[in-house]
Coordinates of C-alpha atoms in Angstrom, one line a residue:
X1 CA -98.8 45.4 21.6
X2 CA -100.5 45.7 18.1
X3 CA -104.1 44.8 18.2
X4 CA -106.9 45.2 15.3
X5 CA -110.3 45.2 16.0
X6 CA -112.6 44.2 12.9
X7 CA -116.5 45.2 13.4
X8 CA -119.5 45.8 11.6
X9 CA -120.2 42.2 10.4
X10 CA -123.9 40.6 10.2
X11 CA -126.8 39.4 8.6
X12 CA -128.0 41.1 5.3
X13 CA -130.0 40.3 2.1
X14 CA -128.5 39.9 -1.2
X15 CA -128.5 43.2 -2.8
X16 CA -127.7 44.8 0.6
X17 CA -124.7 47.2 2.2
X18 CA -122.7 46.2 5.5
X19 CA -120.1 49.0 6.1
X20 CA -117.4 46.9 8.6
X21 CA -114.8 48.6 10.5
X22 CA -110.5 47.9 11.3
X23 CA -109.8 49.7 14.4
X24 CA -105.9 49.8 15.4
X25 CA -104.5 50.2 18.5
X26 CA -100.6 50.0 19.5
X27 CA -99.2 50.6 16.7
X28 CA -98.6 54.4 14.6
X29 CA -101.6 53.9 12.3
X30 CA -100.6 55.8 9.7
X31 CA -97.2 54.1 9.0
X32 CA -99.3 50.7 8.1
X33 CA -100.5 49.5 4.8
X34 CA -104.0 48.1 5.9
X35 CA -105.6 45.1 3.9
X36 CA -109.1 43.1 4.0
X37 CA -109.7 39.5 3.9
X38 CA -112.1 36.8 4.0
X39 CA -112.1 33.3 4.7
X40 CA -115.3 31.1 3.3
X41 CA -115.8 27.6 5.3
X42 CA -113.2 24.9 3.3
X43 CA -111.5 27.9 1.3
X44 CA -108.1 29.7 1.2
X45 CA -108.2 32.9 2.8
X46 CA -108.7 35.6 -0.4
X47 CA -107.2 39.5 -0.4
X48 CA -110.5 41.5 -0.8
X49 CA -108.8 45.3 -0.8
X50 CA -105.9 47.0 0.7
X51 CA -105.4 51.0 1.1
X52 CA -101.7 52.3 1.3
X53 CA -100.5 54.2 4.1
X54 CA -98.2 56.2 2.0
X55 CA -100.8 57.9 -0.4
X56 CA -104.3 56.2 0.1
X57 CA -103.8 54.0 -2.8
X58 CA -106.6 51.4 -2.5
X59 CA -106.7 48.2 -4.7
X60 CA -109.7 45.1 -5.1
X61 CA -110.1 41.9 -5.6
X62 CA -111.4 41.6 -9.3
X63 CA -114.7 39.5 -7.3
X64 CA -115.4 43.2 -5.3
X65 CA -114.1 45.5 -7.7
X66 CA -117.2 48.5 -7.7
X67 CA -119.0 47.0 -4.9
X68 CA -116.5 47.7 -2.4
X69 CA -114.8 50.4 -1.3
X70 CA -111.9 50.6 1.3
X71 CA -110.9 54.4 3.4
X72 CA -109.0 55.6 6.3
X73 CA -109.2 57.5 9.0
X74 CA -105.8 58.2 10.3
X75 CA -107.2 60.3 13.0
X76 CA -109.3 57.7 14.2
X77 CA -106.6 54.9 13.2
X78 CA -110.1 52.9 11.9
X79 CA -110.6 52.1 8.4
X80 CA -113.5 51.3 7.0
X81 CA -115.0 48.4 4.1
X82 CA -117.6 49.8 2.6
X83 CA -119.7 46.7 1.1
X84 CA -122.6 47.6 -1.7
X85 CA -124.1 44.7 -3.7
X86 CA -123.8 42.0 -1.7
X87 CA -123.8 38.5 -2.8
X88 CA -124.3 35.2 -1.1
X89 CA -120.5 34.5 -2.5
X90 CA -119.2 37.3 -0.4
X91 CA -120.3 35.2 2.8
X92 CA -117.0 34.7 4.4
X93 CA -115.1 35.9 7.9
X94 CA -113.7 39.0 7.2
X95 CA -110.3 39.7 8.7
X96 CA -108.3 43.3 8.2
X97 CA -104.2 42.9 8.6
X98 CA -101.2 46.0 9.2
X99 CA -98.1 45.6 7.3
X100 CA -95.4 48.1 7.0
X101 CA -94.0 45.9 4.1
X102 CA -93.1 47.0 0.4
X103 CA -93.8 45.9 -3.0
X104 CA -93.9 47.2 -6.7
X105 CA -97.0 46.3 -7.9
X106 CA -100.7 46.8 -5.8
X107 CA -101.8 42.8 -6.2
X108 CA -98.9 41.7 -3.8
X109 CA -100.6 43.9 -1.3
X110 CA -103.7 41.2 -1.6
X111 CA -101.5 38.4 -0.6
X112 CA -101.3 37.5 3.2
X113 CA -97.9 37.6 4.2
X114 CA -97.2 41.4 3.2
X115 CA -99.1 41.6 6.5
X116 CA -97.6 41.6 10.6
X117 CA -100.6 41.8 12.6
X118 CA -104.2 40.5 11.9
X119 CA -107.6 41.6 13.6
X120 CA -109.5 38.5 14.8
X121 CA -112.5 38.4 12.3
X122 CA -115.8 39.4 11.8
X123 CA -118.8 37.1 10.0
X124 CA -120.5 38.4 7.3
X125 CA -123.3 36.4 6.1
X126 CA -125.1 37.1 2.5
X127 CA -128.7 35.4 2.5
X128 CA -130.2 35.0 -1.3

């Protein structure tokens, strides 16, 4: 059974860093393209960043590019969203996802349904 674990989410000041974790169990980590998501109250859930299993290609959302930045550990089958920056707009429940699916072109990988299995969530919150 595939199961993601998200961590890391909390409290923090505008301006501040949250670092939040994917860990993966069940499945061979380093077959999986791994993306990160968040879901505001009464919004669509948004692709924040993905990072290929293939080559460690990583893509953003144009609303995190240079505050964020997504990595792997294969060995540890975790990876890691490095948040710098923060904004009250990045509140949300952030969710990571495993897909093994394929695309040309890195923005489909920001889309939902390029993704199997989904982590159950963690809440960030951005005071201002």
């Amino acid at each position: 059974e595939v199961q993601l674990q998200a961590s890391g989410g909390g409290l923090v000041q505008a301006g501040g860093s949250l670092t939040l974790s994917c860990a993966a169990s069940g499945v061979t980590f380093d077959a999986y393209n791994i993306g990160w998501f968040r879901q505001a109250p009464g919004k669509e859930r948004e692709g924040v960043s993905y990072i290929s299993s293939t080559d460690g290609s990583t893509y953003y959302a144009d609303s995190v590019k240079g505050r964020f930045t997504i990595s792997r550990d294969n060995a540890k089958n975790t990876v890691y969203l490095q948040m710098t920056s923060l904004k009250p707009d990045d509140t949300a429940v952030y969710y990571c996802a495993a897909g093994v699916q394929g695309r040309s072109g890195s923005y489909f990988y920001l889309l939902p349904y390029m993704y199997e299995h989904w982590g159950q969530g963690t809440q960030v919150t951005v005071s201002s």
